Structures are given as structure tokens and as C-alpha cells.
Amino acid sequence: MNPRFLLLLLIWLPTVCGKKYKSKITKRTRFEERLWKGMMSNTGQNQGGFLVQVRSAGPAVNVCGGAYIRPLIVLSSASCVTPFRYQSSGSYVATTTFLERKSFFFSEIEAMVIPEDYVFQRTHYDIAIIKIKVPLAGLLTEFIQIASSTPMDDEFLYAYGWGYSKMQVRPPSEMALSTPLQKISRDVCLSILGNNRYLLGQTAACAYQPESILDCVYEAGSPVTFENKLVGIISTGFTCMNTSDPAVYTDLVQIHKFIKIKLETSFFKGKTHKFS
């Protein structure tokens, strides 16, 4: 394992800080009072109360990652949720933070918004804005704030997941995992992609993955964080089976305005909700 990745993992391993909110989230919960404070605020082995799973209904379950940003709003990957977008009855969002093992909470999906410019299995505008029917319960459940500025090249980010993209090597983990990614410039990413450079959409960004497949965590729809902010959503097209490929994610800083407009006009039209 790369020594720099190992050092970062040792520094950021979650510790038992006893963080537990006094009440569950409601529609009236103030966003700024329930924000994730970063890796060192996690409780036990949890990776943050904002990390969720988006799961389809039916026997062949699709599992996508997601980021909880408001009482009724989750962000995920359009590529991951599109297969069950129009059959969302019974599909739901579930928490991944537990006070007791497997005591997760969930809420059914009410609606999804996907950009008109999005093309299935491409990385341009690979974002899904999901509205759930009721807020996610749980005393560890919390929101994460979208970053206002893009991290510099070579900064270390964090990706989250369960290992579904490397099931040929190891079964998925029951507990959520995280791994560091080193951000790279668009030019470097295009050079690595070579003949596959067309896969990198204008709203996408890249990072180096860990060298070892065992250290890689790459789930479509899962959050990418920098410090205590949300900077991306893992996109489609790449897996942990070839870690020489870059990790590609939707740059949320770049499309923050789009998300804000869609939230205020699609889900909360005529109401007083404002999103910064």
C-alpha cells in the first residue's frame, strides 16, 4: 500500500467520540445545526451520518451510494439510479450509521430529478436529486454541506462505499468503508484515459485511486468529501478491478447552482425553502 495513503488512513480512522444527537431529524430540523463535522466526529466505526444507501425494490436489488443534504433530499448518481427511476415504488433510502448493529432507518423515495443533459452511463451531469417521503430517523443521522470551492490538485479527498465493485475479490462489507483519493488535474486525467478520454464529461473531475484493489472503495452515487464538505458524487464507468484507472466523480462545486435551482423550483416550488 502507498505509504501516503496508509498514513492518511491511520490519521483519519474513526474514533469513538460519543457524538449523538438529542432528537431525530424532522422536516423542521435546521440544516446548520445538524452538519457533519468531519472524520474525527464519527461515532465508532461509522463513516458519517450523511452517508446513505439508495436501494431499489424487488428481488434484484440495485444498491447506490448517496449523500444526505436536507431533511427530504439525497444526492446520488444518475447512472446508478436510472435503471429503477421509473419503477421507484418501494425503492428507498437507508441510513448507514448505527447505534446498534443493523438497526438502520429508511424512507421510501417520492421523486427523482435527473438533468435533461444527462446521457445514461456517461459522466456529464451524472447527478440524481432524490426526494424522500419522510426524514431519515436515527440519533447519528446528519447532513453534509456542499463545498463552495474546489480542492486544489494533489489534495487528498475521501470516497465511501461497501466494496460492491470488487465482489470478485472480496464480499461487500456490512459496515461502510472509506479510502483516500488524490485529486488530479483534468489534463492529467485525460492523459491517463487516453482513447477513453471521451468518458470524462465537462462536469466531472478525477482522482488517483489507491494502488491496491483491497484498499479501493468505489461505489456509484457515493459521496466524495474534502475536509468536512461534500465535493463530489462518484460517477459511472470505472471500478476497483483496475485501480490504474482514475476515480471519476461529478464535481458538485461546478453544478451547485443547478442543484439549488432544481431544489427550489422542482421540489419546493412556492415554499420558503432556500438553499445556499
PDB file of C-alpha atoms in Angstrom, residues 7-250:
ATOM      1  CA  LEU A   7      -0.548   7.479   6.867  1.00  0.00           C
ATOM      2  CA  LEU A   8      -3.799   9.214   5.965  1.00  0.00           C
ATOM      3  CA  LEU A   9      -5.832   6.152   6.874  1.00  0.00           C
ATOM      4  CA  LEU A  10      -4.146   5.943  10.274  1.00  0.00           C
ATOM      5  CA  ILE A  11      -4.750   9.645  10.924  1.00  0.00           C
ATOM      6  CA  TRP A  12      -8.387   9.567   9.881  1.00  0.00           C
ATOM      7  CA  LEU A  13      -9.551   6.227  11.298  1.00  0.00           C
ATOM      8  CA  PRO A  14     -12.855   6.928  13.062  1.00  0.00           C
ATOM      9  CA  THR A  15     -12.698   7.149  16.839  1.00  0.00           C
ATOM     10  CA  VAL A  16     -15.402   6.800  19.443  1.00  0.00           C
ATOM     11  CA  CYS A  17     -16.226  10.431  20.164  1.00  0.00           C
ATOM     12  CA  GLY A  18     -19.670   9.791  21.607  1.00  0.00           C
ATOM     13  CA  LYS A  19     -21.384  12.069  19.095  1.00  0.00           C
ATOM     14  CA  LYS A  20     -25.115  11.504  19.378  1.00  0.00           C
ATOM     15  CA  TYR A  21     -27.884  13.999  18.693  1.00  0.00           C
ATOM     16  CA  LYS A  22     -30.668  14.548  21.203  1.00  0.00           C
ATOM     17  CA  SER A  23     -33.509  14.002  18.756  1.00  0.00           C
ATOM     18  CA  LYS A  24     -34.254  12.620  15.306  1.00  0.00           C
ATOM     19  CA  ILE A  25     -34.426  14.744  12.160  1.00  0.00           C
ATOM     20  CA  THR A  26     -37.793  16.278  11.251  1.00  0.00           C
ATOM     21  CA  LYS A  27     -38.876  18.471   8.328  1.00  0.00           C
ATOM     22  CA  ARG A  28     -38.225  21.471  10.580  1.00  0.00           C
ATOM     23  CA  THR A  29     -34.694  20.464  11.594  1.00  0.00           C
ATOM     24  CA  ARG A  30     -32.283  23.332  10.930  1.00  0.00           C
ATOM     25  CA  PHE A  31     -29.666  22.309   8.396  1.00  0.00           C
ATOM     26  CA  GLU A  32     -26.818  24.201  10.064  1.00  0.00           C
ATOM     27  CA  GLU A  33     -27.456  22.545  13.441  1.00  0.00           C
ATOM     28  CA  ARG A  34     -27.034  19.010  12.124  1.00  0.00           C
ATOM     29  CA  LEU A  35     -23.926  19.228   9.936  1.00  0.00           C
ATOM     30  CA  TRP A  36     -21.191  16.609   9.746  1.00  0.00           C
ATOM     31  CA  LYS A  37     -18.034  17.986  11.360  1.00  0.00           C
ATOM     32  CA  GLY A  38     -15.531  15.706   9.630  1.00  0.00           C
ATOM     33  CA  MET A  39     -13.976  12.257  10.065  1.00  0.00           C
ATOM     34  CA  MET A  40     -12.968  12.749  13.682  1.00  0.00           C
ATOM     35  CA  SER A  41     -16.584  13.455  14.661  1.00  0.00           C
ATOM     36  CA  ASN A  42     -17.757   9.991  13.593  1.00  0.00           C
ATOM     37  CA  THR A  43     -19.051   7.601  16.233  1.00  0.00           C
ATOM     38  CA  GLY A  44     -17.483   4.143  16.439  1.00  0.00           C
ATOM     39  CA  GLN A  45     -16.946   2.524  13.027  1.00  0.00           C
ATOM     40  CA  ASN A  46     -19.471   4.735  11.234  1.00  0.00           C
ATOM     41  CA  GLN A  47     -18.208   6.837   8.341  1.00  0.00           C
ATOM     42  CA  GLY A  48     -20.540   9.789   8.911  1.00  0.00           C
ATOM     43  CA  GLY A  49     -24.272  10.157   9.438  1.00  0.00           C
ATOM     44  CA  PHE A  50     -24.723  11.731   5.979  1.00  0.00           C
ATOM     45  CA  LEU A  51     -23.718   8.527   4.141  1.00  0.00           C
ATOM     46  CA  VAL A  52     -26.758   6.598   2.891  1.00  0.00           C
ATOM     47  CA  GLN A  53     -27.695   3.803   0.519  1.00  0.00           C
ATOM     48  CA  VAL A  54     -30.256   4.179  -2.267  1.00  0.00           C
ATOM     49  CA  ARG A  55     -31.835   0.780  -2.853  1.00  0.00           C
ATOM     50  CA  SER A  56     -34.269  -0.448  -5.498  1.00  0.00           C
ATOM     51  CA  ALA A  57     -37.321  -2.575  -4.771  1.00  0.00           C
ATOM     52  CA  GLY A  58     -37.711  -6.146  -5.990  1.00  0.00           C
ATOM     53  CA  PRO A  59     -35.627  -9.326  -5.826  1.00  0.00           C
ATOM     54  CA  ALA A  60     -32.708  -7.984  -7.909  1.00  0.00           C
ATOM     55  CA  VAL A  61     -31.722  -5.108  -5.642  1.00  0.00           C
ATOM     56  CA  ASN A  62     -29.615  -2.253  -7.032  1.00  0.00           C
ATOM     57  CA  VAL A  63     -27.504  -0.514  -4.393  1.00  0.00           C
ATOM     58  CA  CYS A  64     -26.210   3.033  -4.896  1.00  0.00           C
ATOM     59  CA  GLY A  65     -24.433   5.352  -2.527  1.00  0.00           C
ATOM     60  CA  GLY A  66     -25.857   8.711  -1.550  1.00  0.00           C
ATOM     61  CA  ALA A  67     -25.297  11.885   0.460  1.00  0.00           C
ATOM     62  CA  TYR A  68     -27.963  13.272   2.801  1.00  0.00           C
ATOM     63  CA  ILE A  69     -28.068  17.078   2.406  1.00  0.00           C
ATOM     64  CA  ARG A  70     -31.511  18.168   3.707  1.00  0.00           C
ATOM     65  CA  PRO A  71     -34.366  16.502   5.679  1.00  0.00           C
ATOM     66  CA  LEU A  72     -36.024  15.249   2.467  1.00  0.00           C
ATOM     67  CA  ILE A  73     -33.143  15.431  -0.037  1.00  0.00           C
ATOM     68  CA  VAL A  74     -30.414  12.966  -1.032  1.00  0.00           C
ATOM     69  CA  LEU A  75     -27.853  13.254  -3.839  1.00  0.00           C
ATOM     70  CA  SER A  76     -26.752  10.183  -5.814  1.00  0.00           C
ATOM     71  CA  SER A  77     -25.559   9.150  -9.297  1.00  0.00           C
ATOM     72  CA  ALA A  78     -27.987   9.363 -12.206  1.00  0.00           C
ATOM     73  CA  SER A  79     -26.241   6.392 -13.812  1.00  0.00           C
ATOM     74  CA  CYS A  80     -26.818   4.239 -10.760  1.00  0.00           C
ATOM     75  CA  VAL A  81     -30.481   5.102 -10.111  1.00  0.00           C
ATOM     76  CA  THR A  82     -31.683   5.341 -13.745  1.00  0.00           C
ATOM     77  CA  PRO A  83     -32.397   1.563 -14.037  1.00  0.00           C
ATOM     78  CA  PHE A  84     -35.128   1.917 -11.391  1.00  0.00           C
ATOM     79  CA  ARG A  85     -36.000   5.605 -11.814  1.00  0.00           C
ATOM     80  CA  TYR A  86     -39.433   4.916 -13.303  1.00  0.00           C
ATOM     81  CA  GLN A  87     -40.106   1.932 -11.055  1.00  0.00           C
ATOM     82  CA  SER A  88     -39.308   3.646  -7.799  1.00  0.00           C
ATOM     83  CA  SER A  89     -42.371   2.365  -5.916  1.00  0.00           C
ATOM     84  CA  GLY A  90     -40.923   0.531  -2.935  1.00  0.00           C
ATOM     85  CA  SER A  91     -37.416   1.862  -3.570  1.00  0.00           C
ATOM     86  CA  TYR A  92     -35.942   3.560  -0.546  1.00  0.00           C
ATOM     87  CA  VAL A  93     -33.030   5.384   1.068  1.00  0.00           C
ATOM     88  CA  ALA A  94     -31.436   3.815   4.158  1.00  0.00           C
ATOM     89  CA  THR A  95     -29.061   5.123   6.805  1.00  0.00           C
ATOM     90  CA  THR A  96     -25.638   3.521   7.289  1.00  0.00           C
ATOM     91  CA  THR A  97     -24.895   4.716  10.826  1.00  0.00           C
ATOM     92  CA  PHE A  98     -25.968   2.508  13.692  1.00  0.00           C
ATOM     93  CA  LEU A  99     -26.081   2.725  17.468  1.00  0.00           C
ATOM     94  CA  GLU A 100     -26.784  -0.982  17.397  1.00  0.00           C
ATOM     95  CA  ARG A 101     -25.697  -3.399  14.676  1.00  0.00           C
ATOM     96  CA  LYS A 102     -28.100  -3.496  11.686  1.00  0.00           C
ATOM     97  CA  SER A 103     -30.591  -1.110  13.303  1.00  0.00           C
ATOM     98  CA  PHE A 104     -30.854   1.071  10.186  1.00  0.00           C
ATOM     99  CA  PHE A 105     -33.619   3.524   9.304  1.00  0.00           C
ATOM    100  CA  PHE A 106     -35.160   4.103   5.889  1.00  0.00           C
ATOM    101  CA  SER A 107     -37.565   6.271   3.918  1.00  0.00           C
ATOM    102  CA  GLU A 108     -39.277   5.473   0.620  1.00  0.00           C
ATOM    103  CA  ILE A 109     -38.434   7.534  -2.451  1.00  0.00           C
ATOM    104  CA  GLU A 110     -41.084  10.035  -3.531  1.00  0.00           C
ATOM    105  CA  ALA A 111     -39.431  11.545  -6.627  1.00  0.00           C
ATOM    106  CA  MET A 112     -36.164  11.895  -8.548  1.00  0.00           C
ATOM    107  CA  VAL A 113     -34.820  14.738 -10.676  1.00  0.00           C
ATOM    108  CA  ILE A 114     -32.131  13.999 -13.271  1.00  0.00           C
ATOM    109  CA  PRO A 115     -30.674  16.713 -15.553  1.00  0.00           C
ATOM    110  CA  GLU A 116     -32.012  16.934 -19.101  1.00  0.00           C
ATOM    111  CA  ASP A 117     -28.414  16.982 -20.396  1.00  0.00           C
ATOM    112  CA  TYR A 118     -27.578  13.671 -18.767  1.00  0.00           C
ATOM    113  CA  VAL A 119     -26.943  10.659 -21.029  1.00  0.00           C
ATOM    114  CA  PHE A 120     -27.117   7.195 -19.447  1.00  0.00           C
ATOM    115  CA  GLN A 121     -23.716   5.742 -18.488  1.00  0.00           C
ATOM    116  CA  ARG A 122     -21.914   8.999 -19.239  1.00  0.00           C
ATOM    117  CA  THR A 123     -20.303  11.285 -16.680  1.00  0.00           C
ATOM    118  CA  HIS A 124     -21.644  14.674 -17.825  1.00  0.00           C
ATOM    119  CA  TYR A 125     -24.187  15.859 -15.240  1.00  0.00           C
ATOM    120  CA  ASP A 126     -24.207  12.431 -13.595  1.00  0.00           C
ATOM    121  CA  ILE A 127     -26.310  13.540 -10.655  1.00  0.00           C
ATOM    122  CA  ALA A 128     -29.675  12.488  -9.238  1.00  0.00           C
ATOM    123  CA  ILE A 129     -31.585  14.678  -6.778  1.00  0.00           C
ATOM    124  CA  ILE A 130     -33.835  12.394  -4.752  1.00  0.00           C
ATOM    125  CA  LYS A 131     -36.767  13.425  -2.575  1.00  0.00           C
ATOM    126  CA  ILE A 132     -37.779  11.004   0.166  1.00  0.00           C
ATOM    127  CA  LYS A 133     -41.203  10.802   1.804  1.00  0.00           C
ATOM    128  CA  VAL A 134     -40.129  11.371   5.406  1.00  0.00           C
ATOM    129  CA  PRO A 135     -36.834  12.435   7.024  1.00  0.00           C
ATOM    130  CA  LEU A 136     -34.371   9.691   7.908  1.00  0.00           C
ATOM    131  CA  ALA A 137     -34.520   8.784  11.593  1.00  0.00           C
ATOM    132  CA  GLY A 138     -31.621   7.908  13.868  1.00  0.00           C
ATOM    133  CA  LEU A 139     -29.693   9.832  16.509  1.00  0.00           C
ATOM    134  CA  LEU A 140     -26.494   9.663  14.427  1.00  0.00           C
ATOM    135  CA  THR A 141     -28.096  10.768  11.155  1.00  0.00           C
ATOM    136  CA  GLU A 142     -26.879  14.166   9.919  1.00  0.00           C
ATOM    137  CA  PHE A 143     -26.421  16.350   6.830  1.00  0.00           C
ATOM    138  CA  ILE A 144     -23.363  17.309   4.840  1.00  0.00           C
ATOM    139  CA  GLN A 145     -22.783  20.686   3.215  1.00  0.00           C
ATOM    140  CA  ILE A 146     -21.753  21.086  -0.427  1.00  0.00           C
ATOM    141  CA  ALA A 147     -18.374  22.827  -0.678  1.00  0.00           C
ATOM    142  CA  SER A 148     -18.206  26.372  -2.029  1.00  0.00           C
ATOM    143  CA  SER A 149     -14.778  25.939  -3.625  1.00  0.00           C
ATOM    144  CA  THR A 150     -12.971  23.148  -5.460  1.00  0.00           C
ATOM    145  CA  PRO A 151      -9.972  21.495  -3.743  1.00  0.00           C
ATOM    146  CA  MET A 152      -6.566  22.124  -5.311  1.00  0.00           C
ATOM    147  CA  ASP A 153      -4.880  19.430  -7.389  1.00  0.00           C
ATOM    148  CA  ASP A 154      -2.926  16.888  -5.270  1.00  0.00           C
ATOM    149  CA  GLU A 155      -5.186  17.410  -2.251  1.00  0.00           C
ATOM    150  CA  PHE A 156      -6.484  14.235  -0.606  1.00  0.00           C
ATOM    151  CA  LEU A 157     -10.198  13.565  -0.759  1.00  0.00           C
ATOM    152  CA  TYR A 158     -12.220  10.678   0.697  1.00  0.00           C
ATOM    153  CA  ALA A 159     -14.553   8.251  -1.049  1.00  0.00           C
ATOM    154  CA  TYR A 160     -17.019   5.937   0.684  1.00  0.00           C
ATOM    155  CA  GLY A 161     -18.653   2.620  -0.071  1.00  0.00           C
ATOM    156  CA  TRP A 162     -19.051  -1.059   0.726  1.00  0.00           C
ATOM    157  CA  GLY A 163     -16.997  -2.824  -1.922  1.00  0.00           C
ATOM    158  CA  TYR A 164     -19.707  -3.836  -4.398  1.00  0.00           C
ATOM    159  CA  SER A 165     -17.416  -3.038  -7.338  1.00  0.00           C
ATOM    160  CA  LYS A 166     -14.834  -5.647  -6.262  1.00  0.00           C
ATOM    161  CA  MET A 167     -17.109  -8.546  -5.336  1.00  0.00           C
ATOM    162  CA  GLN A 168     -14.967 -10.876  -7.482  1.00  0.00           C
ATOM    163  CA  VAL A 169     -12.160 -10.356  -4.971  1.00  0.00           C
ATOM    164  CA  ARG A 170     -13.930  -9.822  -1.658  1.00  0.00           C
ATOM    165  CA  PRO A 171     -17.552  -9.828  -0.429  1.00  0.00           C
ATOM    166  CA  PRO A 172     -19.024  -6.373   0.264  1.00  0.00           C
ATOM    167  CA  SER A 173     -18.623  -5.076   3.786  1.00  0.00           C
ATOM    168  CA  GLU A 174     -21.652  -4.749   6.066  1.00  0.00           C
ATOM    169  CA  MET A 175     -20.143  -1.595   7.511  1.00  0.00           C
ATOM    170  CA  ALA A 176     -19.370   1.411   5.333  1.00  0.00           C
ATOM    171  CA  LEU A 177     -15.745   1.965   4.378  1.00  0.00           C
ATOM    172  CA  SER A 178     -13.724   4.996   3.318  1.00  0.00           C
ATOM    173  CA  THR A 179     -10.493   5.463   1.407  1.00  0.00           C
ATOM    174  CA  PRO A 180      -8.332   8.457   0.432  1.00  0.00           C
ATOM    175  CA  LEU A 181      -8.130   9.650  -3.182  1.00  0.00           C
ATOM    176  CA  GLN A 182      -5.578  12.141  -4.507  1.00  0.00           C
ATOM    177  CA  LYS A 183      -7.137  14.779  -6.753  1.00  0.00           C
ATOM    178  CA  ILE A 184      -5.546  15.252 -10.179  1.00  0.00           C
ATOM    179  CA  SER A 185      -5.923  17.890 -12.861  1.00  0.00           C
ATOM    180  CA  ARG A 186      -8.237  17.468 -15.811  1.00  0.00           C
ATOM    181  CA  ASP A 187      -5.272  17.381 -18.220  1.00  0.00           C
ATOM    182  CA  VAL A 188      -3.575  14.587 -16.284  1.00  0.00           C
ATOM    183  CA  CYS A 189      -6.844  12.657 -16.140  1.00  0.00           C
ATOM    184  CA  LEU A 190      -7.409  12.975 -19.892  1.00  0.00           C
ATOM    185  CA  SER A 191      -3.859  11.757 -20.498  1.00  0.00           C
ATOM    186  CA  ILE A 192      -4.449   8.670 -18.328  1.00  0.00           C
ATOM    187  CA  LEU A 193      -7.748   7.929 -20.049  1.00  0.00           C
ATOM    188  CA  GLY A 194      -6.146   8.074 -23.496  1.00  0.00           C
ATOM    189  CA  ASN A 195      -8.596   6.698 -26.056  1.00  0.00           C
ATOM    190  CA  ASN A 196     -11.297   6.705 -23.382  1.00  0.00           C
ATOM    191  CA  ARG A 197     -10.998  10.455 -22.789  1.00  0.00           C
ATOM    192  CA  TYR A 198     -14.489  10.920 -24.211  1.00  0.00           C
ATOM    193  CA  LEU A 199     -15.803   9.358 -20.977  1.00  0.00           C
ATOM    194  CA  LEU A 200     -14.832  12.444 -18.980  1.00  0.00           C
ATOM    195  CA  GLY A 201     -17.764  14.870 -19.047  1.00  0.00           C
ATOM    196  CA  GLN A 202     -17.436  18.608 -18.561  1.00  0.00           C
ATOM    197  CA  THR A 203     -18.925  18.381 -15.060  1.00  0.00           C
ATOM    198  CA  ALA A 204     -16.632  15.528 -13.971  1.00  0.00           C
ATOM    199  CA  ALA A 205     -13.366  15.575 -12.038  1.00  0.00           C
ATOM    200  CA  CYS A 206     -10.729  12.921 -11.307  1.00  0.00           C
ATOM    201  CA  ALA A 207      -8.506  11.491  -8.612  1.00  0.00           C
ATOM    202  CA  TYR A 208      -5.936   8.725  -8.283  1.00  0.00           C
ATOM    203  CA  GLN A 209      -7.288   5.544  -6.713  1.00  0.00           C
ATOM    204  CA  PRO A 210      -5.320   3.530  -4.115  1.00  0.00           C
ATOM    205  CA  GLU A 211      -2.852   1.189  -5.812  1.00  0.00           C
ATOM    206  CA  SER A 212      -4.208  -1.977  -4.185  1.00  0.00           C
ATOM    207  CA  ILE A 213      -7.619  -3.295  -5.156  1.00  0.00           C
ATOM    208  CA  LEU A 214      -8.113  -4.285  -1.499  1.00  0.00           C
ATOM    209  CA  ASP A 215      -7.849  -0.635  -0.443  1.00  0.00           C
ATOM    210  CA  CYS A 216     -10.113   0.659  -3.198  1.00  0.00           C
ATOM    211  CA  VAL A 217     -13.688   1.766  -2.424  1.00  0.00           C
ATOM    212  CA  TYR A 218     -15.688   2.875  -5.443  1.00  0.00           C
ATOM    213  CA  GLU A 219     -19.484   2.861  -5.454  1.00  0.00           C
ATOM    214  CA  ALA A 220     -21.543   4.906  -7.928  1.00  0.00           C
ATOM    215  CA  GLY A 221     -23.549   7.550  -6.106  1.00  0.00           C
ATOM    216  CA  SER A 222     -21.327   7.610  -3.037  1.00  0.00           C
ATOM    217  CA  PRO A 223     -20.012  10.902  -1.648  1.00  0.00           C
ATOM    218  CA  VAL A 224     -16.562  12.381  -2.168  1.00  0.00           C
ATOM    219  CA  THR A 225     -15.512  14.688   0.657  1.00  0.00           C
ATOM    220  CA  PHE A 226     -12.754  17.185   1.341  1.00  0.00           C
ATOM    221  CA  GLU A 227     -12.271  18.076   4.998  1.00  0.00           C
ATOM    222  CA  ASN A 228     -15.880  18.313   6.252  1.00  0.00           C
ATOM    223  CA  LYS A 229     -17.557  19.275   2.958  1.00  0.00           C
ATOM    224  CA  LEU A 230     -19.133  17.396   0.052  1.00  0.00           C
ATOM    225  CA  VAL A 231     -17.224  17.984  -3.189  1.00  0.00           C
ATOM    226  CA  GLY A 232     -18.431  15.148  -5.415  1.00  0.00           C
ATOM    227  CA  ILE A 233     -20.602  12.126  -6.159  1.00  0.00           C
ATOM    228  CA  ILE A 234     -18.881   9.028  -7.563  1.00  0.00           C
ATOM    229  CA  SER A 235     -19.789   8.639 -11.229  1.00  0.00           C
ATOM    230  CA  THR A 236     -20.132   5.720 -13.599  1.00  0.00           C
ATOM    231  CA  GLY A 237     -17.748   3.771 -15.795  1.00  0.00           C
ATOM    232  CA  PHE A 238     -14.900   2.652 -13.559  1.00  0.00           C
ATOM    233  CA  THR A 239     -14.498   0.067 -10.811  1.00  0.00           C
ATOM    234  CA  CYS A 240     -11.917  -1.146  -8.321  1.00  0.00           C
ATOM    235  CA  MET A 241     -10.969  -4.008 -10.662  1.00  0.00           C
ATOM    236  CA  ASN A 242      -8.414  -1.729 -12.369  1.00  0.00           C
ATOM    237  CA  THR A 243      -7.021   0.828  -9.951  1.00  0.00           C
ATOM    238  CA  SER A 244      -4.779   2.351 -12.620  1.00  0.00           C
ATOM    239  CA  ASP A 245      -7.956   3.989 -13.944  1.00  0.00           C
ATOM    240  CA  PRO A 246      -8.762   7.324 -12.315  1.00  0.00           C
ATOM    241  CA  ALA A 247     -11.663   7.685  -9.935  1.00  0.00           C
ATOM    242  CA  VAL A 248     -14.218   9.878 -11.731  1.00  0.00           C
ATOM    243  CA  TYR A 249     -16.765  11.902  -9.818  1.00  0.00           C
ATOM    244  CA  THR A 250     -19.311  14.627 -10.508  1.00  0.00           C
TER     245      THR A 250
END
